[in-house]
Amino acid sequence: MRVSVQSEDFDLADVLKGFGKQPNTGATVSFTGLVRDDTGTLDHMEIEHYPGMCDAAITKIAEEAATRWALTDCLVIHRYGKLRPGDQIMMVATAARHRVEAFEAAEFLMDYLKSRAPFWKKEVTRDSADWVAAKDADEDALNRW
């Protein structure tokens, strides 16, 4: 299992090299989230976190996913700092004996990162800078677990 909270970008091929290569792995799933500009006015997003606390919180939930779905491997990367539209913001990869477990664990981790991981996001446009508020849909997604 690997958890990384980092400012630098990551290369998908590099971080997935060797991932899930255990003999009992039958499926791997990966998801990469990108900074999205819904309005066409986003200049950048600023993501803040508390070092140490953030890593520990994500590690704890990754360990829960690994136990709950009997994962053979797990990878979570989340970036912080100034990110522009189209930049990679996060990645989750899971490996398990069967695809259902790999998919469910990945969805669980993504829902957690969206709703509960201790990050604070500010969207900066040409005209304003606003903190991103929690959304009911994100909470609903997390509550299904």
CSV table of N, CA and C in Angstrom, one decimal:
chain,number,residue,atom,x,y,z
A,1,MET,N,0.8,-1.2,0.0
A,1,MET,CA,0.0,0.0,0.0
A,1,MET,C,0.9,1.2,0.0
A,2,ARG,N,0.4,2.2,-0.8
A,2,ARG,CA,1.2,3.5,-0.8
A,2,ARG,C,0.2,4.7,-0.8
A,3,VAL,N,0.5,5.6,0.0
A,3,VAL,CA,-0.3,6.9,0.1
A,3,VAL,C,0.7,8.0,-0.1
A,4,SER,N,0.4,9.0,-0.9
A,4,SER,CA,1.3,10.1,-1.1
A,4,SER,C,0.5,11.4,-1.3
A,5,VAL,N,0.8,12.4,-0.4
A,5,VAL,CA,0.2,13.7,-0.6
A,5,VAL,C,1.3,14.6,-1.0
A,6,GLN,N,1.2,15.1,-2.2
A,6,GLN,CA,2.4,15.8,-2.8
A,6,GLN,C,1.9,17.0,-3.7
A,7,SER,N,2.9,17.9,-3.9
A,7,SER,CA,2.6,19.0,-4.7
A,7,SER,C,2.9,18.7,-6.2
A,8,GLU,N,3.9,17.9,-6.4
A,8,GLU,CA,4.4,17.6,-7.8
A,8,GLU,C,3.4,16.7,-8.5
A,9,ASP,N,3.4,16.8,-9.9
A,9,ASP,CA,2.6,16.0,-10.7
A,9,ASP,C,3.1,14.6,-10.7
A,10,PHE,N,2.3,13.6,-11.2
A,10,PHE,CA,2.8,12.2,-11.3
A,10,PHE,C,2.5,11.7,-12.7
A,11,ASP,N,3.3,10.7,-13.0
A,11,ASP,CA,3.2,10.0,-14.3
A,11,ASP,C,2.5,8.7,-14.1
A,12,LEU,N,1.3,8.6,-14.8
A,12,LEU,CA,0.5,7.4,-14.5
A,12,LEU,C,1.3,6.1,-14.8
A,13,ALA,N,2.0,6.0,-15.9
A,13,ALA,CA,2.8,4.8,-16.2
A,13,ALA,C,3.8,4.5,-15.1
A,14,ASP,N,4.5,5.5,-14.7
A,14,ASP,CA,5.5,5.3,-13.6
A,14,ASP,C,4.9,4.8,-12.3
A,15,VAL,N,3.8,5.4,-11.9
A,15,VAL,CA,3.3,5.1,-10.6
A,15,VAL,C,2.6,3.7,-10.6
A,16,LEU,N,2.1,3.3,-11.8
A,16,LEU,CA,1.4,2.0,-11.9
A,16,LEU,C,2.4,0.9,-12.3
A,17,LYS,N,3.6,1.2,-12.6
A,17,LYS,CA,4.6,0.1,-12.9
A,17,LYS,C,4.7,-0.8,-11.7
A,18,GLY,N,4.4,-2.1,-11.9
A,18,GLY,CA,4.6,-3.1,-10.9
A,18,GLY,C,3.4,-3.2,-10.0
A,19,PHE,N,2.4,-2.3,-10.1
A,19,PHE,CA,1.2,-2.3,-9.2
A,19,PHE,C,0.4,-3.5,-9.4
A,20,GLY,N,0.0,-4.1,-8.4
A,20,GLY,CA,-0.9,-5.3,-8.4
A,20,GLY,C,-0.3,-6.5,-9.0
A,21,LYS,N,1.0,-6.7,-8.9
A,21,LYS,CA,1.7,-7.8,-9.6
A,21,LYS,C,1.8,-9.1,-8.7
A,22,GLN,N,1.1,-9.1,-7.5
A,22,GLN,CA,1.1,-10.2,-6.7
A,22,GLN,C,0.4,-11.4,-7.4
A,23,PRO,N,0.8,-12.6,-7.1
A,23,PRO,CA,0.3,-13.8,-7.8
A,23,PRO,C,-1.2,-14.0,-7.6
A,24,ASN,N,-1.8,-13.5,-6.5
A,24,ASN,CA,-3.2,-13.7,-6.3
A,24,ASN,C,-4.1,-12.6,-6.7
A,25,THR,N,-3.5,-11.6,-7.5
A,25,THR,CA,-4.3,-10.5,-8.0
A,25,THR,C,-4.9,-10.9,-9.3
A,26,GLY,N,-6.2,-10.7,-9.4
A,26,GLY,CA,-7.0,-11.0,-10.6
A,26,GLY,C,-7.5,-9.7,-11.3
A,27,ALA,N,-7.5,-8.6,-10.6
A,27,ALA,CA,-8.0,-7.3,-11.2
A,27,ALA,C,-7.4,-6.1,-10.6
A,28,THR,N,-7.1,-5.1,-11.4
A,28,THR,CA,-6.7,-3.8,-11.0
A,28,THR,C,-7.6,-2.7,-11.5
A,29,VAL,N,-7.8,-1.7,-10.8
A,29,VAL,CA,-8.7,-0.6,-11.2
A,29,VAL,C,-7.9,0.7,-10.8
A,30,SER,N,-7.9,1.6,-11.8
A,30,SER,CA,-7.3,2.9,-11.5
A,30,SER,C,-8.2,4.1,-11.9
A,31,PHE,N,-8.2,5.1,-11.2
A,31,PHE,CA,-9.0,6.3,-11.5
A,31,PHE,C,-8.1,7.5,-11.3
A,32,THR,N,-8.1,8.5,-12.2
A,32,THR,CA,-7.4,9.7,-12.1
A,32,THR,C,-8.4,10.9,-12.2
A,33,GLY,N,-8.4,11.7,-11.2
A,33,GLY,CA,-9.2,12.9,-11.2
A,33,GLY,C,-8.5,14.1,-11.7
A,34,LEU,N,-9.1,14.9,-12.5
A,34,LEU,CA,-8.5,16.1,-13.1
A,34,LEU,C,-9.3,17.4,-12.6
A,35,VAL,N,-8.6,18.5,-12.6
A,35,VAL,CA,-9.2,19.8,-12.2
A,35,VAL,C,-10.1,20.1,-13.4
A,36,ARG,N,-11.4,20.4,-13.0
A,36,ARG,CA,-12.4,20.6,-14.0
A,36,ARG,C,-12.8,22.1,-14.0
A,37,ASP,N,-13.1,22.7,-15.1
A,37,ASP,CA,-13.6,24.1,-15.2
A,37,ASP,C,-15.0,24.0,-15.8
A,38,ASP,N,-16.0,24.0,-14.9
A,38,ASP,CA,-17.4,23.9,-15.3
A,38,ASP,C,-17.9,25.2,-16.0
A,39,THR,N,-17.3,26.3,-15.6
A,39,THR,CA,-17.9,27.6,-16.1
A,39,THR,C,-17.0,28.3,-17.2
A,40,GLY,N,-15.8,27.8,-17.4
A,40,GLY,CA,-15.0,28.4,-18.4
A,40,GLY,C,-14.2,29.6,-17.9
A,41,THR,N,-14.3,29.9,-16.6
A,41,THR,CA,-13.7,31.0,-16.0
A,41,THR,C,-12.6,30.7,-14.9
A,42,LEU,N,-12.4,29.4,-14.7
A,42,LEU,CA,-11.5,29.0,-13.6
A,42,LEU,C,-10.1,29.2,-14.1
A,43,ASP,N,-9.3,30.0,-13.3
A,43,ASP,CA,-7.9,30.2,-13.6
A,43,ASP,C,-7.1,29.1,-12.9
A,44,HIS,N,-7.4,28.8,-11.7
A,44,HIS,CA,-6.7,27.7,-11.0
A,44,HIS,C,-7.4,27.4,-9.7
A,45,MET,N,-7.1,26.3,-9.1
A,45,MET,CA,-7.6,25.8,-7.8
A,45,MET,C,-6.4,25.8,-6.9
A,46,GLU,N,-6.6,26.3,-5.6
A,46,GLU,CA,-5.6,26.2,-4.6
A,46,GLU,C,-6.1,25.1,-3.6
A,47,ILE,N,-5.3,24.1,-3.4
A,47,ILE,CA,-5.6,23.1,-2.4
A,47,ILE,C,-4.6,23.1,-1.2
A,48,GLU,N,-5.2,23.3,0.0
A,48,GLU,CA,-4.4,23.3,1.2
A,48,GLU,C,-4.7,22.1,2.0
A,49,HIS,N,-3.7,21.8,2.9
A,49,HIS,CA,-3.9,20.6,3.8
A,49,HIS,C,-2.9,20.8,5.0
A,50,TYR,N,-3.1,20.0,6.0
A,50,TYR,CA,-2.2,19.9,7.1
A,50,TYR,C,-1.3,18.7,6.9
A,51,PRO,N,0.0,18.9,6.6
A,51,PRO,CA,0.9,17.8,6.5
A,51,PRO,C,0.9,16.9,7.7
A,52,GLY,N,1.0,15.6,7.5
A,52,GLY,CA,1.0,14.7,8.6
A,52,GLY,C,-0.4,14.2,8.9
A,53,MET,N,-1.3,15.2,9.3
A,53,MET,CA,-2.7,14.8,9.6
A,53,MET,C,-3.4,14.3,8.3
A,54,CYS,N,-3.1,14.9,7.2
A,54,CYS,CA,-3.8,14.5,6.0
A,54,CYS,C,-3.3,13.1,5.6
A,55,ASP,N,-2.0,12.9,5.6
A,55,ASP,CA,-1.4,11.6,5.2
A,55,ASP,C,-2.0,10.5,6.1
A,56,ALA,N,-2.0,10.8,7.4
A,56,ALA,CA,-2.5,9.8,8.4
A,56,ALA,C,-4.0,9.5,8.1
A,57,ALA,N,-4.8,10.5,7.8
A,57,ALA,CA,-6.2,10.2,7.6
A,57,ALA,C,-6.4,9.4,6.3
A,58,ILE,N,-5.7,9.7,5.3
A,58,ILE,CA,-5.8,8.9,4.0
A,58,ILE,C,-5.3,7.5,4.2
A,59,THR,N,-4.2,7.4,4.9
A,59,THR,CA,-3.6,6.1,5.2
A,59,THR,C,-4.6,5.2,6.0
A,60,LYS,N,-5.3,5.8,7.0
A,60,LYS,CA,-6.2,5.0,7.8
A,60,LYS,C,-7.4,4.5,6.9
A,61,ILE,N,-7.9,5.4,6.0
A,61,ILE,CA,-9.0,4.9,5.2
A,61,ILE,C,-8.6,3.9,4.1
A,62,ALA,N,-7.3,4.1,3.6
A,62,ALA,CA,-6.8,3.1,2.7
A,62,ALA,C,-6.6,1.7,3.4
A,63,GLU,N,-6.2,1.7,4.6
A,63,GLU,CA,-6.1,0.5,5.4
A,63,GLU,C,-7.4,-0.2,5.6
A,64,GLU,N,-8.4,0.7,5.8
A,64,GLU,CA,-9.8,0.1,6.0
A,64,GLU,C,-10.3,-0.5,4.7
A,65,ALA,N,-10.0,0.2,3.6
A,65,ALA,CA,-10.4,-0.4,2.2
A,65,ALA,C,-9.7,-1.7,2.0
A,66,ALA,N,-8.4,-1.7,2.3
A,66,ALA,CA,-7.6,-2.9,2.1
A,66,ALA,C,-8.1,-4.1,2.9
A,67,THR,N,-8.6,-3.9,4.1
A,67,THR,CA,-9.1,-4.9,4.9
A,67,THR,C,-10.6,-5.3,4.4
A,68,ARG,N,-11.4,-4.3,4.2
A,68,ARG,CA,-12.8,-4.5,3.9
A,68,ARG,C,-13.0,-5.3,2.6
A,69,TRP,N,-12.1,-5.0,1.6
A,69,TRP,CA,-12.2,-5.7,0.3
A,69,TRP,C,-11.1,-6.7,0.0
A,70,ALA,N,-10.3,-7.0,1.0
A,70,ALA,CA,-9.2,-7.9,0.8
A,70,ALA,C,-8.3,-7.6,-0.3
A,71,LEU,N,-7.9,-6.3,-0.4
A,71,LEU,CA,-7.0,-5.8,-1.5
A,71,LEU,C,-5.6,-6.5,-1.4
A,72,THR,N,-5.1,-6.7,-2.6
A,72,THR,CA,-3.7,-7.2,-2.7
A,72,THR,C,-2.7,-6.0,-2.8
A,73,ASP,N,-3.3,-4.8,-3.2
A,73,ASP,CA,-2.5,-3.6,-3.4
A,73,ASP,C,-3.4,-2.4,-3.4
A,74,CYS,N,-2.9,-1.3,-3.0
A,74,CYS,CA,-3.6,-0.1,-2.9
A,74,CYS,C,-2.7,1.1,-3.1
A,75,LEU,N,-3.1,2.1,-3.8
A,75,LEU,CA,-2.3,3.3,-4.1
A,75,LEU,C,-3.3,4.5,-4.1
A,76,VAL,N,-2.9,5.5,-3.3
A,76,VAL,CA,-3.6,6.8,-3.3
A,76,VAL,C,-2.6,7.9,-3.4
A,77,ILE,N,-2.8,8.8,-4.4
A,77,ILE,CA,-2.0,10.0,-4.6
A,77,ILE,C,-3.0,11.2,-4.6
A,78,HIS,N,-2.7,12.2,-3.8
A,78,HIS,CA,-3.5,13.4,-3.9
A,78,HIS,C,-2.6,14.6,-3.9
A,79,ARG,N,-2.8,15.5,-4.8
A,79,ARG,CA,-1.9,16.7,-4.9
A,79,ARG,C,-2.5,17.9,-4.1
A,80,TYR,N,-1.6,18.8,-3.8
A,80,TYR,CA,-2.0,20.1,-3.2
A,80,TYR,C,-1.2,21.2,-3.8
A,81,GLY,N,-1.6,22.4,-3.6
A,81,GLY,CA,-0.9,23.6,-4.2
A,81,GLY,C,-1.8,24.2,-5.2
A,82,LYS,N,-1.2,24.9,-6.2
A,82,LYS,CA,-1.9,25.6,-7.2
A,82,LYS,C,-2.0,24.7,-8.5
A,83,LEU,N,-3.2,24.3,-8.8
A,83,LEU,CA,-3.5,23.4,-9.9
A,83,LEU,C,-4.4,24.1,-10.9
A,84,ARG,N,-4.1,23.9,-12.2
A,84,ARG,CA,-4.9,24.5,-13.3
A,84,ARG,C,-5.8,23.5,-13.9
A,85,PRO,N,-6.8,24.0,-14.6
A,85,PRO,CA,-7.8,23.1,-15.3
A,85,PRO,C,-7.0,22.1,-16.2
A,86,GLY,N,-7.4,20.8,-16.1
A,86,GLY,CA,-6.8,19.8,-16.8
A,86,GLY,C,-5.7,19.1,-16.0
A,87,ASP,N,-5.2,19.7,-15.0
A,87,ASP,CA,-4.1,19.1,-14.2
A,87,ASP,C,-4.7,17.9,-13.4
A,88,GLN,N,-3.8,16.9,-13.2
A,88,GLN,CA,-4.2,15.8,-12.4
A,88,GLN,C,-4.2,16.2,-10.9
A,89,ILE,N,-5.3,15.9,-10.2
A,89,ILE,CA,-5.5,16.3,-8.8
A,89,ILE,C,-5.3,15.1,-7.9
A,90,MET,N,-5.7,13.9,-8.4
A,90,MET,CA,-5.6,12.7,-7.5
A,90,MET,C,-5.7,11.4,-8.3
A,91,MET,N,-5.3,10.3,-7.7
A,91,MET,CA,-5.3,9.0,-8.3
A,91,MET,C,-5.6,8.0,-7.2
A,92,VAL,N,-6.4,7.0,-7.6
A,92,VAL,CA,-6.7,5.9,-6.7
A,92,VAL,C,-6.4,4.6,-7.6
A,93,ALA,N,-5.7,3.7,-7.1
A,93,ALA,CA,-5.6,2.4,-7.7
A,93,ALA,C,-5.8,1.3,-6.7
A,94,THR,N,-6.5,0.3,-7.1
A,94,THR,CA,-6.8,-0.9,-6.2
A,94,THR,C,-6.5,-2.2,-7.0
A,95,ALA,N,-6.1,-3.2,-6.2
A,95,ALA,CA,-5.9,-4.5,-6.8
A,95,ALA,C,-6.5,-5.5,-5.9
A,96,ALA,N,-7.2,-6.5,-6.4
A,96,ALA,CA,-7.8,-7.5,-5.6
A,96,ALA,C,-7.9,-8.8,-6.4
A,97,ARG,N,-8.4,-9.9,-5.8
A,97,ARG,CA,-8.5,-11.2,-6.5
A,97,ARG,C,-9.6,-11.1,-7.6
A,98,HIS,N,-10.6,-10.3,-7.3
A,98,HIS,CA,-11.8,-10.2,-8.2
A,98,HIS,C,-12.1,-8.7,-8.5
A,99,ARG,N,-12.7,-8.5,-9.7
A,99,ARG,CA,-12.9,-7.1,-10.2
A,99,ARG,C,-13.9,-6.4,-9.3
A,100,VAL,N,-15.0,-7.0,-8.8
A,100,VAL,CA,-16.0,-6.3,-8.0
A,100,VAL,C,-15.3,-5.7,-6.8
A,101,GLU,N,-14.4,-6.4,-6.1
A,101,GLU,CA,-13.7,-5.9,-4.9
A,101,GLU,C,-12.8,-4.7,-5.3
A,102,ALA,N,-12.1,-4.8,-6.4
A,102,ALA,CA,-11.2,-3.7,-6.9
A,102,ALA,C,-12.1,-2.5,-7.2
A,103,PHE,N,-13.2,-2.6,-7.9
A,103,PHE,CA,-14.0,-1.5,-8.3
A,103,PHE,C,-14.6,-0.9,-7.0
A,104,GLU,N,-15.2,-1.7,-6.2
A,104,GLU,CA,-15.9,-1.1,-5.0
A,104,GLU,C,-14.9,-0.4,-4.1
A,105,ALA,N,-13.7,-1.0,-3.9
A,105,ALA,CA,-12.7,-0.3,-3.0
A,105,ALA,C,-12.3,1.0,-3.6
A,106,ALA,N,-12.1,1.0,-4.9
A,106,ALA,CA,-11.7,2.3,-5.6
A,106,ALA,C,-12.8,3.3,-5.4
A,107,GLU,N,-14.0,3.0,-5.6
A,107,GLU,CA,-15.1,3.9,-5.4
A,107,GLU,C,-15.2,4.4,-4.0
A,108,PHE,N,-15.1,3.5,-3.0
A,108,PHE,CA,-15.1,3.9,-1.6
A,108,PHE,C,-14.0,4.9,-1.4
A,109,LEU,N,-12.8,4.7,-1.8
A,109,LEU,CA,-11.7,5.6,-1.6
A,109,LEU,C,-11.9,7.0,-2.3
A,110,MET,N,-12.4,6.9,-3.5
A,110,MET,CA,-12.7,8.2,-4.2
A,110,MET,C,-13.8,9.0,-3.5
A,111,ASP,N,-14.9,8.3,-3.0
A,111,ASP,CA,-15.9,9.0,-2.3
A,111,ASP,C,-15.3,9.6,-1.0
A,112,TYR,N,-14.5,8.9,-0.3
A,112,TYR,CA,-13.9,9.4,0.9
A,112,TYR,C,-13.0,10.7,0.6
A,113,LEU,N,-12.2,10.6,-0.4
A,113,LEU,CA,-11.3,11.7,-0.8
A,113,LEU,C,-12.1,12.9,-1.1
A,114,LYS,N,-13.2,12.7,-1.8
A,114,LYS,CA,-14.1,13.9,-2.2
A,114,LYS,C,-14.8,14.5,-1.0
A,115,SER,N,-15.2,13.7,0.0
A,115,SER,CA,-16.0,14.2,1.1
A,115,SER,C,-15.3,14.4,2.4
A,116,ARG,N,-14.3,13.6,2.7
A,116,ARG,CA,-13.8,13.6,4.1
A,116,ARG,C,-12.3,13.9,4.2
A,117,ALA,N,-11.6,13.7,3.2
A,117,ALA,CA,-10.1,13.9,3.3
A,117,ALA,C,-9.9,15.4,3.7
A,118,PRO,N,-9.0,15.6,4.6
A,118,PRO,CA,-8.8,17.0,5.1
A,118,PRO,C,-8.0,17.9,4.2
A,119,PHE,N,-8.7,18.3,3.1
A,119,PHE,CA,-8.2,19.2,2.1
A,119,PHE,C,-9.2,20.4,2.1
A,120,TRP,N,-8.6,21.6,1.8
A,120,TRP,CA,-9.5,22.8,1.6
A,120,TRP,C,-9.2,23.3,0.2
A,121,LYS,N,-10.2,23.5,-0.6
A,121,LYS,CA,-10.1,23.9,-2.0
A,121,LYS,C,-10.7,25.2,-2.3
A,122,LYS,N,-9.9,26.1,-2.9
A,122,LYS,CA,-10.4,27.4,-3.3
A,122,LYS,C,-10.3,27.5,-4.8
A,123,GLU,N,-11.4,27.9,-5.4
A,123,GLU,CA,-11.5,28.1,-6.9
A,123,GLU,C,-11.2,29.6,-7.1
A,124,VAL,N,-10.2,29.9,-8.0
A,124,VAL,CA,-9.8,31.2,-8.3
A,124,VAL,C,-10.2,31.5,-9.8
A,125,THR,N,-11.0,32.5,-10.0
A,125,THR,CA,-11.4,32.9,-11.4
A,125,THR,C,-10.8,34.3,-11.6
A,126,ARG,N,-11.1,34.8,-12.8
A,126,ARG,CA,-10.7,36.2,-13.1
A,126,ARG,C,-11.3,37.2,-12.2
A,127,ASP,N,-12.5,36.9,-11.6
A,127,ASP,CA,-13.3,37.8,-10.9
A,127,ASP,C,-13.4,37.6,-9.3
A,128,SER,N,-13.1,36.3,-8.9
A,128,SER,CA,-13.3,36.0,-7.5
A,128,SER,C,-12.4,34.8,-7.1
A,129,ALA,N,-12.4,34.6,-5.8
A,129,ALA,CA,-11.8,33.4,-5.2
A,129,ALA,C,-12.7,32.9,-4.1
A,130,ASP,N,-13.2,31.7,-4.3
A,130,ASP,CA,-14.2,31.1,-3.4
A,130,ASP,C,-13.8,29.8,-2.9
A,131,TRP,N,-14.0,29.5,-1.6
A,131,TRP,CA,-13.8,28.2,-1.1
A,131,TRP,C,-14.9,27.2,-1.6
A,132,VAL,N,-14.5,26.0,-1.9
A,132,VAL,CA,-15.5,25.0,-2.4
A,132,VAL,C,-16.2,24.4,-1.2
A,133,ALA,N,-17.5,24.5,-1.3
A,133,ALA,CA,-18.4,24.0,-0.2
A,133,ALA,C,-18.7,22.5,-0.5
A,134,ALA,N,-19.0,21.8,0.6
A,134,ALA,CA,-19.4,20.4,0.5
A,134,ALA,C,-20.7,20.3,-0.2
A,135,LYS,N,-20.9,19.2,-1.0
A,135,LYS,CA,-22.1,19.0,-1.8
A,135,LYS,C,-22.9,17.9,-1.2
A,136,ASP,N,-24.2,18.0,-1.2
A,136,ASP,CA,-25.0,16.9,-0.7
A,136,ASP,C,-24.8,15.6,-1.4
A,137,ALA,N,-24.6,15.7,-2.8
A,137,ALA,CA,-24.4,14.5,-3.6
A,137,ALA,C,-23.2,13.8,-3.2
A,138,ASP,N,-22.1,14.5,-2.8
A,138,ASP,CA,-20.9,13.9,-2.3
A,138,ASP,C,-21.1,13.1,-1.0
A,139,GLU,N,-21.8,13.8,-0.1
A,139,GLU,CA,-22.2,13.1,1.2
A,139,GLU,C,-23.0,11.9,1.0
A,140,ASP,N,-24.0,12.0,0.1
A,140,ASP,CA,-24.8,10.8,-0.3
A,140,ASP,C,-24.0,9.7,-0.8
A,141,ALA,N,-23.1,10.0,-1.6
A,141,ALA,CA,-22.2,8.9,-2.2
A,141,ALA,C,-21.4,8.2,-1.1
A,142,LEU,N,-20.9,9.0,-0.2
A,142,LEU,CA,-20.1,8.4,0.9
A,142,LEU,C,-21.0,7.6,1.9
A,143,ASN,N,-22.2,8.1,2.1
A,143,ASN,CA,-23.1,7.4,3.0
A,143,ASN,C,-23.5,6.0,2.6
A,144,ARG,N,-23.4,5.7,1.3
A,144,ARG,CA,-23.8,4.3,0.8
A,144,ARG,C,-22.8,3.3,1.3
A,145,TRP,N,-21.6,3.7,1.8
A,145,TRP,CA,-20.6,2.7,2.3
A,145,TRP,C,-20.9,2.4,3.8
